[in-house]
Short mmCIF file of C-alpha atoms in Angstrom, two decimals:
data_model
loop_
_atom_site.label_atom_id
_atom_site.label_comp_id
_atom_site.label_asym_id
_atom_site.label_seq_id
_atom_site.Cartn_x
_atom_site.Cartn_y
_atom_site.Cartn_z
CA MET K 899 7.07 7.38 30.94
CA LEU K 900 8.45 9.06 27.84
CA SER K 901 11.16 11.54 28.83
CA LYS K 902 11.69 14.86 27.13
CA ASN K 903 15.10 13.70 25.98
CA THR K 904 13.71 10.57 24.33
CA LEU K 905 11.06 12.64 22.63
CA LYS K 906 13.72 15.06 21.41
CA PHE K 907 15.86 12.17 20.18
CA ILE K 908 13.01 10.64 18.18
CA LYS K 909 12.13 13.97 16.62
CA SER K 910 15.77 14.51 15.64
CA LEU K 911 15.53 11.35 13.50
CA HIS K 912 13.69 13.40 10.89
CA GLN K 913 17.21 14.50 9.91
CA LYS K 914 19.26 12.17 7.76
CA LYS K 915 22.48 13.24 9.51
CA ILE K 916 21.15 12.25 12.93
CA ARG K 917 19.75 8.98 11.59
CA LYS K 918 23.18 8.13 10.24
CA GLU K 919 24.96 9.15 13.41
CA HIS K 920 22.74 6.97 15.60
CA GLN K 921 22.15 4.28 12.96
CA SER K 922 18.49 4.62 13.92
CA PHE K 923 15.24 5.49 12.15
CA PHE K 924 11.54 5.58 12.90
CA VAL K 925 8.41 4.37 11.17
CA GLU K 926 4.85 5.51 11.70
CA GLY K 927 1.43 4.05 11.28
CA ALA K 928 -0.15 0.90 12.68
CA LYS K 929 0.53 -1.21 9.61
CA ASN K 930 4.17 -0.19 9.24
CA VAL K 931 4.88 -0.64 12.94
CA THR K 932 3.25 -4.06 13.02
CA GLU K 933 5.28 -5.17 10.00
CA LEU K 934 8.42 -3.88 11.70
CA ILE K 935 7.67 -5.90 14.83
CA TYR K 936 7.27 -9.06 12.74
CA SER K 937 10.57 -8.36 10.93
CA ASP K 938 14.11 -8.92 12.18
CA PHE K 939 14.80 -5.21 12.73
CA GLU K 940 15.79 -4.38 16.31
CA ILE K 941 13.25 -1.99 17.82
CA THR K 942 14.54 0.33 20.53
CA HIS K 943 11.45 2.46 21.25
CA LEU K 944 7.82 1.64 20.64
CA LEU K 945 5.15 4.31 21.08
CA PHE K 946 1.50 3.44 20.66
CA THR K 947 -1.98 4.61 21.55
CA ALA K 948 -4.31 2.70 23.85
CA GLU K 949 -6.34 1.85 20.77
CA TYR K 950 -3.35 0.25 19.00
CA ALA K 951 -2.50 -1.71 22.17
CA GLU K 952 -6.04 -2.98 22.45
CA VAL K 953 -6.07 -4.35 18.90
CA ASN K 954 -2.45 -5.56 18.88
CA LYS K 955 -1.91 -7.18 22.27
CA GLU K 956 -0.12 -10.25 20.93
CA VAL K 957 1.93 -8.26 18.45
CA LEU K 958 3.20 -6.01 21.23
CA GLN K 959 4.43 -8.99 23.23
CA LEU K 960 6.79 -9.81 20.36
CA ALA K 961 8.32 -6.34 20.28
CA SER K 962 11.70 -5.56 21.77
CA GLY K 963 12.70 -2.15 23.16
CA SER K 964 11.03 0.25 25.56
CA HIS K 965 7.25 0.48 25.27
CA TYR K 966 5.33 3.71 25.83
CA GLU K 967 1.60 4.19 25.69
CA VAL K 968 1.05 7.75 24.48
CA SER K 969 -1.76 9.97 23.27
CA GLU K 970 -2.55 10.54 19.61
CA SER K 971 -1.32 14.11 19.93
CA VAL K 972 2.17 12.94 20.99
CA LEU K 973 2.39 10.75 17.89
CA ALA K 974 1.19 13.58 15.71
CA ASP K 975 3.72 15.93 17.30
CA ILE K 976 6.66 13.61 16.63
CA GLY K 977 5.74 12.19 13.27
CA SER K 978 5.29 13.35 9.68
CA PHE K 979 1.53 12.95 9.50
CA GLN K 980 -1.16 15.31 10.63
CA THR K 981 -3.52 12.56 11.59
CA ASN K 982 -2.68 9.98 14.16
CA ARG K 983 -1.63 6.60 12.92
CA GLY K 984 -1.74 4.51 16.08
CA ALA K 985 1.92 3.76 16.59
CA LEU K 986 5.51 4.81 15.99
CA ALA K 987 8.64 2.69 16.35
CA VAL K 988 12.33 3.55 16.48
CA ALA K 989 14.64 0.82 15.22
CA LYS K 990 18.30 0.25 14.44
CA MET K 991 19.44 0.29 10.83
CA LYS K 992 20.77 -3.00 9.55
CA PRO K 993 24.33 -3.15 8.21
CA SER K 994 24.28 -2.46 4.48
CA LEU K 995 25.14 -5.76 2.86
CA SER K 996 26.45 -6.14 -0.64
CA ILE K 997 23.73 -7.47 -2.95
CA GLU K 998 24.04 -8.94 -6.42
CA ALA K 999 21.55 -10.26 -8.95
CA GLU K 1000 21.73 -14.04 -9.06
CA PRO K 1001 20.93 -15.98 -12.23
CA GLY K 1002 17.14 -16.35 -12.53
CA GLU K 1003 16.50 -13.19 -10.54
CA LEU K 1004 15.56 -9.63 -11.47
CA LEU K 1005 17.18 -6.85 -9.44
CA LEU K 1006 15.85 -3.31 -9.57
CA ALA K 1007 18.31 -0.40 -9.92
CA LEU K 1008 17.19 3.19 -9.32
CA ASP K 1009 19.23 5.93 -10.95
CA ASP K 1010 18.60 9.01 -8.77
CA VAL K 1011 14.97 8.52 -7.79
CA ARG K 1012 14.83 11.48 -5.43
CA ASP K 1013 11.24 11.75 -4.28
CA PRO K 1014 10.72 9.83 -1.02
CA GLY K 1015 7.10 9.00 -1.94
CA ASN K 1016 8.24 7.50 -5.24
CA LEU K 1017 10.99 5.47 -3.60
CA GLY K 1018 8.63 4.09 -0.95
CA THR K 1019 6.02 3.22 -3.57
CA ILE K 1020 8.67 1.46 -5.67
CA ILE K 1021 9.76 -0.63 -2.66
CA ARG K 1022 6.11 -1.70 -2.24
CA ILE K 1023 5.88 -2.56 -5.95
CA ALA K 1024 9.10 -4.58 -5.77
CA ASP K 1025 7.68 -6.52 -2.83
CA TRP K 1026 4.39 -7.14 -4.71
CA TYR K 1027 6.22 -8.52 -7.73
CA GLY K 1028 8.64 -10.60 -5.65
CA ILE K 1029 11.72 -8.50 -6.38
CA ARG K 1030 13.96 -8.88 -3.32
CA LYS K 1031 16.84 -6.54 -4.12
CA ILE K 1032 17.19 -2.88 -5.04
CA TRP K 1033 20.33 -0.95 -5.90
CA LEU K 1034 20.06 2.77 -5.24
CA SER K 1035 22.42 5.23 -6.90
CA LEU K 1036 24.27 7.44 -4.43
CA GLN K 1037 22.03 10.45 -5.21
CA SER K 1038 18.77 8.58 -4.60
CA ALA K 1039 16.45 9.44 -1.72
CA ASP K 1040 17.42 8.07 1.70
CA CYS K 1041 15.69 4.73 2.20
CA TYR K 1042 15.34 5.47 5.94
CA ASN K 1043 13.47 8.74 5.32
CA PRO K 1044 10.14 8.44 7.23
CA LYS K 1045 8.19 9.28 4.05
CA VAL K 1046 9.91 6.46 2.16
CA LEU K 1047 9.17 3.97 4.92
CA HIS K 1048 5.57 5.11 5.18
CA ALA K 1049 4.90 4.87 1.44
CA SER K 1050 6.42 1.38 1.37
CA MET K 1051 3.58 0.16 3.65
CA GLY K 1052 5.83 -2.26 5.48
CA SER K 1053 7.51 -3.63 2.35
CA PHE K 1054 10.88 -2.08 3.36
CA THR K 1055 11.21 -4.94 5.87
CA ARG K 1056 11.25 -7.47 3.03
CA VAL K 1057 13.36 -5.83 0.32
CA GLN K 1058 17.15 -5.57 0.54
CA MET K 1059 18.63 -2.26 -0.53
CA GLN K 1060 22.17 -1.09 -1.15
CA TYR K 1061 23.53 2.29 -2.20
CA VAL K 1062 26.02 1.74 -4.99
CA ASP K 1063 27.86 3.48 -7.77
CA LEU K 1064 25.48 2.18 -10.44
CA ALA K 1065 27.89 2.59 -13.33
CA VAL K 1066 30.55 0.56 -11.52
CA LYS K 1067 28.08 -2.22 -10.71
CA LEU K 1068 26.61 -2.35 -14.20
CA LYS K 1069 30.05 -2.58 -15.80
CA GLN K 1070 30.63 -5.81 -13.86
CA GLN K 1071 27.38 -7.42 -15.06
CA SER K 1072 27.19 -10.55 -17.13
CA LEU K 1073 23.38 -10.78 -16.73
CA PRO K 1074 21.13 -8.69 -19.05
CA VAL K 1075 20.74 -5.00 -18.16
CA PHE K 1076 17.35 -3.45 -19.02
CA GLY K 1077 16.42 0.22 -18.82
CA ALA K 1078 13.17 2.17 -19.26
CA PHE K 1079 13.20 4.82 -21.99
CA LEU K 1080 10.61 6.70 -24.01
CA ASP K 1081 12.20 5.36 -27.21
CA GLY K 1082 12.93 1.74 -26.30
CA GLN K 1083 11.41 -1.46 -27.61
CA ASN K 1084 7.66 -1.87 -26.99
CA ILE K 1085 7.33 -4.23 -24.00
CA HIS K 1086 3.95 -5.48 -25.23
CA GLY K 1087 5.73 -7.22 -28.06
CA MET K 1088 8.40 -8.85 -25.88
CA GLN K 1089 8.50 -11.96 -23.71
CA LEU K 1090 10.60 -10.58 -20.88
CA ARG K 1091 12.39 -13.02 -18.60
CA MET K 1092 12.85 -12.26 -14.89
CA GLU K 1093 16.63 -12.21 -14.97
CA GLY K 1094 19.10 -9.39 -14.79
CA ILE K 1095 18.96 -5.74 -13.77
CA LEU K 1096 16.09 -3.33 -14.49
CA VAL K 1097 17.21 0.32 -14.34
CA MET K 1098 14.66 3.09 -13.74
CA GLY K 1099 15.67 6.76 -14.02
CA ASN K 1100 15.24 10.06 -12.25
CA GLU K 1101 11.82 11.78 -12.13
CA SER K 1102 12.82 14.66 -14.39
CA ASN K 1103 15.90 13.54 -16.26
CA GLY K 1104 15.43 9.82 -16.70
CA ILE K 1105 18.49 7.57 -16.78
CA SER K 1106 21.83 9.38 -16.71
CA ARG K 1107 24.15 9.31 -19.73
CA GLU K 1108 26.80 7.30 -17.93
CA VAL K 1109 24.34 4.58 -16.90
CA GLU K 1110 22.51 4.63 -20.25
CA ALA K 1111 25.70 3.57 -22.01
CA LEU K 1112 25.69 0.37 -19.94
CA ILE K 1113 22.13 -0.71 -20.78
CA GLY K 1114 21.76 -3.57 -23.20
CA GLN K 1115 17.98 -3.62 -23.68
CA ARG K 1116 15.97 -0.41 -23.89
CA LEU K 1117 12.35 -0.95 -22.88
CA ARG K 1118 9.37 1.29 -23.64
CA ILE K 1119 5.84 1.29 -22.25
CA PRO K 1120 3.65 1.96 -25.28
CA ALA K 1121 1.52 5.12 -25.13
CA PHE K 1122 -1.98 5.34 -26.57
CA GLY K 1123 -2.86 8.93 -25.66
CA ASN K 1124 -1.11 12.24 -25.25
CA ALA K 1125 0.61 12.19 -21.86
CA GLU K 1126 4.33 12.76 -22.39
CA SER K 1127 5.49 10.39 -19.71
CA LEU K 1128 4.49 8.33 -16.69
CA ASN K 1129 5.59 8.82 -13.10
CA VAL K 1130 8.63 6.61 -12.32
CA ALA K 1131 6.78 4.48 -9.75
CA ILE K 1132 3.94 3.91 -12.23
CA ALA K 1133 6.40 2.96 -14.96
CA THR K 1134 8.22 0.58 -12.61
CA ALA K 1135 4.98 -1.23 -11.79
CA VAL K 1136 3.92 -1.58 -15.41
CA ILE K 1137 7.31 -2.93 -16.48
CA CYS K 1138 7.49 -5.36 -13.54
CA ASP K 1139 4.02 -6.58 -14.46
CA ASN K 1140 5.20 -7.19 -18.02
CA PHE K 1141 8.23 -9.11 -16.74
CA ARG K 1142 6.03 -11.26 -14.51
CA ARG K 1143 3.29 -12.13 -16.93
CA PHE K 1144 5.39 -14.81 -18.61
CA GLU K 1145 6.54 -16.32 -15.34
CA GLY K 1146 3.24 -16.52 -13.48
CA MET V 909 0.68 45.29 -12.07
CA LEU V 910 -0.77 42.61 -9.85
CA SER V 911 -3.12 44.19 -7.29
CA LYS V 912 -3.45 43.02 -3.73
CA ASN V 913 -7.07 42.06 -4.41
CA THR V 914 -6.15 39.90 -7.37
CA LEU V 915 -3.44 38.22 -5.32
CA LYS V 916 -5.93 37.60 -2.54
CA PHE V 917 -8.47 36.21 -5.02
CA ILE V 918 -5.98 33.74 -6.48
CA LYS V 919 -4.91 32.58 -3.04
CA SER V 920 -8.54 32.05 -2.06
CA LEU V 921 -8.80 29.47 -4.88
CA HIS V 922 -7.00 27.01 -2.63
CA GLN V 923 -10.46 26.53 -1.10
CA LYS V 924 -12.92 24.29 -2.89
CA LYS V 925 -15.84 26.47 -1.82
CA ILE V 926 -14.33 29.59 -3.42
CA ARG V 927 -13.38 27.69 -6.57
CA LYS V 928 -16.97 26.56 -6.91
CA GLU V 929 -18.38 30.02 -6.20
CA HIS V 930 -16.20 31.68 -8.87
CA GLN V 931 -16.11 28.64 -11.18
CA SER V 932 -12.36 29.26 -11.32
CA PHE V 933 -9.22 27.29 -10.47
CA PHE V 934 -5.47 27.70 -10.82
CA VAL V 935 -2.65 25.50 -12.03
CA GLU V 936 1.03 25.83 -11.29
CA GLY V 937 4.26 24.88 -12.98
CA ALA V 938 5.62 25.65 -16.40
CA LYS V 939 4.47 22.40 -18.00
CA ASN V 940 0.94 22.54 -16.59
CA VAL V 941 0.50 26.20 -17.53
CA THR V 942 1.79 25.65 -21.04
CA GLU V 943 -0.60 22.74 -21.54
CA LEU V 944 -3.44 24.90 -20.23
CA ILE V 945 -2.62 27.62 -22.75
CA TYR V 946 -2.72 25.09 -25.58
CA SER V 947 -6.08 23.75 -24.35
CA ASP V 948 -9.54 25.25 -24.77
CA PHE V 949 -9.80 26.38 -21.15
CA GLU V 950 -10.37 30.12 -20.77
CA ILE V 951 -7.48 31.67 -18.85
CA THR V 952 -8.31 34.80 -16.85
CA HIS V 953 -4.97 35.49 -15.13
CA LEU V 954 -1.51 34.41 -16.16
CA LEU V 955 1.43 34.94 -13.82
CA PHE V 956 4.94 34.04 -14.93
CA THR V 957 8.57 34.71 -14.20
CA ALA V 958 10.89 36.50 -16.62
CA GLU V 959 12.57 33.15 -17.19
CA TYR V 960 9.29 31.48 -18.25
CA ALA V 961 8.51 34.41 -20.57
CA GLU V 962 11.94 34.18 -22.18
CA VAL V 963 11.53 30.47 -22.99
CA ASN V 964 7.80 30.64 -23.89
CA LYS V 965 7.42 33.83 -25.94
CA GLU V 966 5.23 32.26 -28.60
CA VAL V 967 3.16 30.30 -26.10
CA LEU V 968 2.38 33.47 -24.18
CA GLN V 969 1.04 35.14 -27.31
CA LEU V 970 -1.64 32.45 -27.49
CA ALA V 971 -2.81 33.00 -23.93
CA SER V 972 -5.96 34.93 -23.08
CA GLY V 973 -6.50 36.86 -19.84
CA SER V 974 -4.40 39.39 -17.96
CA HIS V 975 -0.66 38.79 -18.03
CA TYR V 976 1.61 39.57 -15.09
CA GLU V 977 5.35 39.13 -14.93
CA VAL V 978 6.15 38.36 -11.29
CA SER V 979 9.05 37.19 -9.17
CA GLU V 980 9.56 33.59 -8.13
CA SER V 981 8.72 34.52 -4.56
CA VAL V 982 5.24 35.77 -5.56
CA LEU V 983 4.53 32.43 -7.25
CA ALA V 984 5.80 30.52 -4.24
CA ASP V 985 3.68 32.68 -1.95
CA ILE V 986 0.47 31.99 -3.88
CA GLY V 987 0.95 28.40 -4.87
CA SER V 988 1.19 24.99 -3.25
CA PHE V 989 4.85 24.37 -3.94
CA GLN V 990 7.85 25.53 -2.00
CA THR V 991 9.99 25.88 -5.04
CA ASN V 992 9.14 28.14 -7.89
CA ARG V 993 7.67 26.54 -10.96
CA GLY V 994 7.86 29.32 -13.50
CA ALA V 995 4.19 30.12 -13.99
CA LEU V 996 0.69 30.02 -12.56
CA ALA V 997 -2.59 30.42 -14.43
CA VAL V 998 -6.14 31.03 -13.28
CA ALA V 999 -8.83 29.64 -15.60
CA LYS V 1000 -12.57 29.17 -15.72
CA MET V 1001 -14.02 25.74 -15.06
CA LYS V 1002 -15.78 24.14 -17.98
CA PRO V 1003 -19.42 23.16 -17.62
CA SER V 1004 -19.63 19.57 -16.39
CA LEU V 1005 -20.97 17.60 -19.33
CA SER V 1006 -22.60 14.25 -19.06
CA ILE V 1007 -20.27 11.52 -20.27
CA GLU V 1008 -21.02 7.93 -21.18
CA ALA V 1009 -18.93 4.99 -22.35
CA GLU V 1010 -19.49 4.38 -26.03
CA PRO V 1011 -19.18 0.90 -27.53
CA GLY V 1012 -15.49 0.18 -28.19
CA GLU V 1013 -14.36 2.51 -25.43
CA LEU V 1014 -13.13 1.97 -21.87
CA LEU V 1015 -14.29 4.52 -19.30
CA LEU V 1016 -12.62 4.76 -15.89
CA ALA V 1017 -14.79 5.06 -12.77
CA LEU V 1018 -13.26 6.04 -9.42
CA ASP V 1019 -15.16 5.02 -6.30
CA ASP V 1020 -14.01 7.51 -3.65
CA VAL V 1021 -10.38 8.06 -4.60
CA ARG V 1022 -9.73 10.76 -2.02
CA ASP V 1023 -6.04 11.55 -2.25
CA PRO V 1024 -5.43 14.44 -4.66
CA GLY V 1025 -2.02 13.07 -5.68
CA ASN V 1026 -3.59 9.72 -6.55
CA LEU V 1027 -6.38 11.34 -8.57
CA GLY V 1028 -3.94 13.52 -10.53
CA THR V 1029 -1.67 10.56 -11.22
CA ILE V 1030 -4.67 8.50 -12.41
CA ILE V 1031 -5.69 11.30 -14.82
CA ARG V 1032 -2.16 11.21 -16.26
CA ILE V 1033 -2.34 7.40 -16.58
CA ALA V 1034 -5.72 7.64 -18.32
CA ASP V 1035 -4.24 10.12 -20.79
CA TRP V 1036 -1.23 7.84 -21.41
CA TYR V 1037 -3.46 4.86 -22.17
CA GLY V 1038 -5.87 6.86 -24.31
CA ILE V 1039 -8.77 6.77 -21.86
CA ARG V 1040 -10.76 9.94 -22.45
CA LYS V 1041 -13.46 9.78 -19.80
CA ILE V 1042 -13.51 9.43 -16.02
CA TRP V 1043 -16.50 9.15 -13.71
CA LEU V 1044 -15.80 10.29 -10.18
CA SER V 1045 -18.02 9.24 -7.29
CA LEU V 1046 -19.39 12.17 -5.32
CA GLN V 1047 -16.95 11.59 -2.43
CA SER V 1048 -13.86 11.58 -4.66
CA ALA V 1049 -11.21 14.31 -4.44
CA ASP V 1050 -12.03 17.58 -6.22
CA CYS V 1051 -10.59 17.44 -9.72
CA TYR V 1052 -9.83 21.19 -9.58
CA ASN V 1053 -7.72 20.84 -6.42
CA PRO V 1054 -4.28 22.34 -7.28
CA LYS V 1055 -2.54 19.13 -6.18
CA VAL V 1056 -4.69 17.06 -8.53
CA LEU V 1057 -3.98 19.37 -11.45
CA HIS V 1058 -0.28 19.42 -10.69
CA ALA V 1059 0.03 15.63 -10.43
CA SER V 1060 -1.83 15.24 -13.72
CA MET V 1061 1.05 17.01 -15.52
CA GLY V 1062 -1.26 18.70 -17.97
CA SER V 1063 -3.34 15.62 -18.70
CA PHE V 1064 -6.42 17.16 -17.03
CA THR V 1065 -6.83 19.27 -20.17
CA ARG V 1066 -7.39 16.13 -22.26
CA VAL V 1067 -9.54 13.91 -20.06
CA GLN V 1068 -13.25 14.54 -19.50
CA MET V 1069 -14.46 14.10 -15.95
CA GLN V 1070 -17.90 14.00 -14.40
CA TYR V 1071 -19.02 13.57 -10.79
CA VAL V 1072 -21.78 11.01 -10.70
CA ASP V 1073 -23.65 8.68 -8.41
CA LEU V 1074 -21.67 5.63 -9.50
CA ALA V 1075 -24.28 3.10 -8.46
CA VAL V 1076 -26.96 4.87 -10.50
CA LYS V 1077 -24.71 5.04 -13.58
CA LEU V 1078 -23.60 1.42 -13.32
CA LYS V 1079 -27.17 0.17 -13.01
CA GLN V 1080 -27.88 1.70 -16.42
CA GLN V 1081 -24.94 -0.03 -18.13
CA SER V 1082 -25.24 -2.52 -20.92
CA LEU V 1083 -21.46 -2.55 -21.53
CA PRO V 1084 -19.24 -4.78 -19.33
CA VAL V 1085 -18.39 -3.44 -15.87
CA PHE V 1086 -14.95 -4.41 -14.52
CA GLY V 1087 -13.63 -3.81 -11.02
CA ALA V 1088 -10.27 -4.32 -9.32
CA PHE V 1089 -10.26 -6.64 -6.31
CA LEU V 1090 -7.68 -8.63 -4.38
CA ASP V 1091 -9.67 -11.80 -5.09
CA GLY V 1092 -10.68 -11.33 -8.72
CA GLN V 1093 -9.63 -13.22 -11.82
CA ASN V 1094 -5.90 -13.07 -12.64
CA ILE V 1095 -5.55 -10.49 -15.44
CA HIS V 1096 -2.44 -12.21 -16.79
CA GLY V 1097 -4.64 -15.06 -17.95
CA MET V 1098 -7.25 -12.84 -19.63
CA GLN V 1099 -7.50 -11.13 -22.99
CA LEU V 1100 -9.17 -7.95 -21.87
CA ARG V 1101 -10.99 -5.83 -24.45
CA MET V 1102 -11.04 -2.03 -24.21
CA GLU V 1103 -14.77 -1.71 -23.80
CA GLY V 1104 -16.93 -0.89 -20.82
CA ILE V 1105 -16.31 0.61 -17.40
CA LEU V 1106 -13.29 -0.07 -15.17
CA VAL V 1107 -14.01 0.70 -11.50
CA MET V 1108 -11.15 1.41 -9.08
CA GLY V 1109 -11.80 1.74 -5.36
CA ASN V 1110 -10.89 3.89 -2.39
CA GLU V 1111 -7.31 3.90 -1.01
CA SER V 1112 -8.21 2.17 2.26
CA ASN V 1113 -11.54 0.48 1.69
CA GLY V 1114 -11.49 -0.50 -1.95
CA ILE V 1115 -14.76 -0.59 -3.90
CA SER V 1116 -17.87 0.07 -1.82
CA ARG V 1117 -20.44 -2.67 -1.25
CA GLU V 1118 -23.11 -0.91 -3.25
CA VAL V 1119 -20.87 -0.52 -6.30
CA GLU V 1120 -19.35 -4.00 -5.90
CA ALA V 1121 -22.77 -5.54 -6.41
CA LEU V 1122 -22.91 -3.95 -9.88
CA ILE V 1123 -19.57 -5.28 -11.12
CA GLY V 1124 -19.71 -8.10 -13.62
CA GLN V 1125 -16.01 -8.97 -13.93
CA ARG V 1126 -13.71 -8.95 -10.92
CA LEU V 1127 -10.08 -8.40 -11.92
CA ARG V 1128 -6.97 -9.15 -9.88
CA ILE V 1129 -3.36 -8.15 -10.41
CA PRO V 1130 -1.38 -11.26 -9.49
CA ALA V 1131 1.05 -10.90 -6.59
CA PHE V 1132 4.42 -12.64 -6.47
CA GLY V 1133 5.75 -11.36 -3.15
CA ASN V 1134 4.39 -10.33 0.21
CA ALA V 1135 2.98 -6.80 -0.19
CA GLU V 1136 -0.69 -6.88 0.77
CA SER V 1137 -1.86 -4.43 -1.86
CA LEU V 1138 -0.81 -1.85 -4.41
CA ASN V 1139 -1.53 1.88 -4.35
CA VAL V 1140 -4.69 2.66 -6.37
CA ALA V 1141 -2.85 4.69 -9.02
CA ILE V 1142 -0.31 1.90 -9.47
CA ALA V 1143 -3.09 -0.67 -9.78
CA THR V 1144 -4.93 1.51 -12.31
CA ALA V 1145 -1.83 1.72 -14.51
CA VAL V 1146 -1.15 -2.00 -14.40
CA ILE V 1147 -4.74 -2.88 -15.27
CA CYS V 1148 -4.91 -0.31 -18.09
CA ASP V 1149 -1.68 -1.74 -19.47
CA ASN V 1150 -3.23 -5.21 -19.44
CA PHE V 1151 -6.31 -3.89 -21.26
CA ARG V 1152 -4.15 -2.21 -23.88
CA ARG V 1153 -1.75 -5.02 -24.64
CA PHE V 1154 -4.27 -6.84 -26.83
CA GLU V 1155 -5.28 -3.71 -28.70
CA GLY V 1156 -1.83 -2.27 -29.46
#
């Protein structure tokens, strides 16, 4: 039986401050919850509808924490989505480990990507293209924001993230540092190699001056029409695709 | 002076039914409004803050319709966004013209893309890659939804759209018909030519059975990690980029 206090606690995890204090977060939606159960995150509370339980009997047996079968309306009341999504899980954050780009690996660095939907979508793109590590500048969206986790469609369980002072990290780099700009070199004419750091900038302002000064190779997605720019998640996907096409 | 009735009318344009009845829609945000003024859409009402007017004096002189200088709070009250965006314009819809793919041209066809943010983002991507025409299946999101127009960042003024019965249109095609699938041919190994129709499917269900049967070339974006799929707007951008790279 789900107590009022537990319900209140889960709802309070909408706030970043509370998430940090309790080192806990929640994810919503059948797919995200199932991916969380299969991951090595420690689940403390698992709420699901009878329908989810019916379809996911074996998955549920793998899940740690307290289990609660609830109605769709309880899930809708707690979560971020108007429609029910079958399940919701509360889990413990993992300790933030220091990550570095190894030779032969491309690491993604986000310079103040603030929109949670964009960040979640970028995590999913990274996972699609086999990028395992993301640096987030200190002003980026919170990677435990429910909207980020939802948009990542489970990919947050497979991509390591670390909040860093990007300028400090980039200054220490010996691997190539790439950045996306509207006036860089046309990526269609390049044979990009999956090694180094790829920096993507803020939704409105692009890459900051301080970080720009540390970028060795300026990349540009060629335009063929009249749109002034592409959304940062879209640009990330296109550039990752161009990196990967020579290493298929 | 903005009357209560005018205010009420503009607010009612949040509803598709009212937009259709009055053949009118509104767009929000300085960039979108400015692009609308430069386009051949007929503006009937233009609301803007003193700050927008200060920066866009010459632009405003080009704009038809009734002009109203209003406070940020009025714009926030009418529009979809919590934060003020400088301006809001009401315009008349254009008659829906019949569009066809001409030889040497790629037309985009969306099979039930229902999320307004996705549709708007796809319109912006089409504009970036110089795709001028989009067919929308009858169940697709309304292209005059304020969220669609906002996400398009002005690109809706440059891309022609028509709602069609996709299966009927595809049956009549003599140009190649491409579609995105998780089990198609790897696009990294193809030299795609910008000619024909590119079909992208629904967010959850992909391309419908009926439409699938009419697709000649199944395309696949190769995956290198563990994400199961990509968001439809992301996939559209990556595929368009692959079409364009051999026609730079």
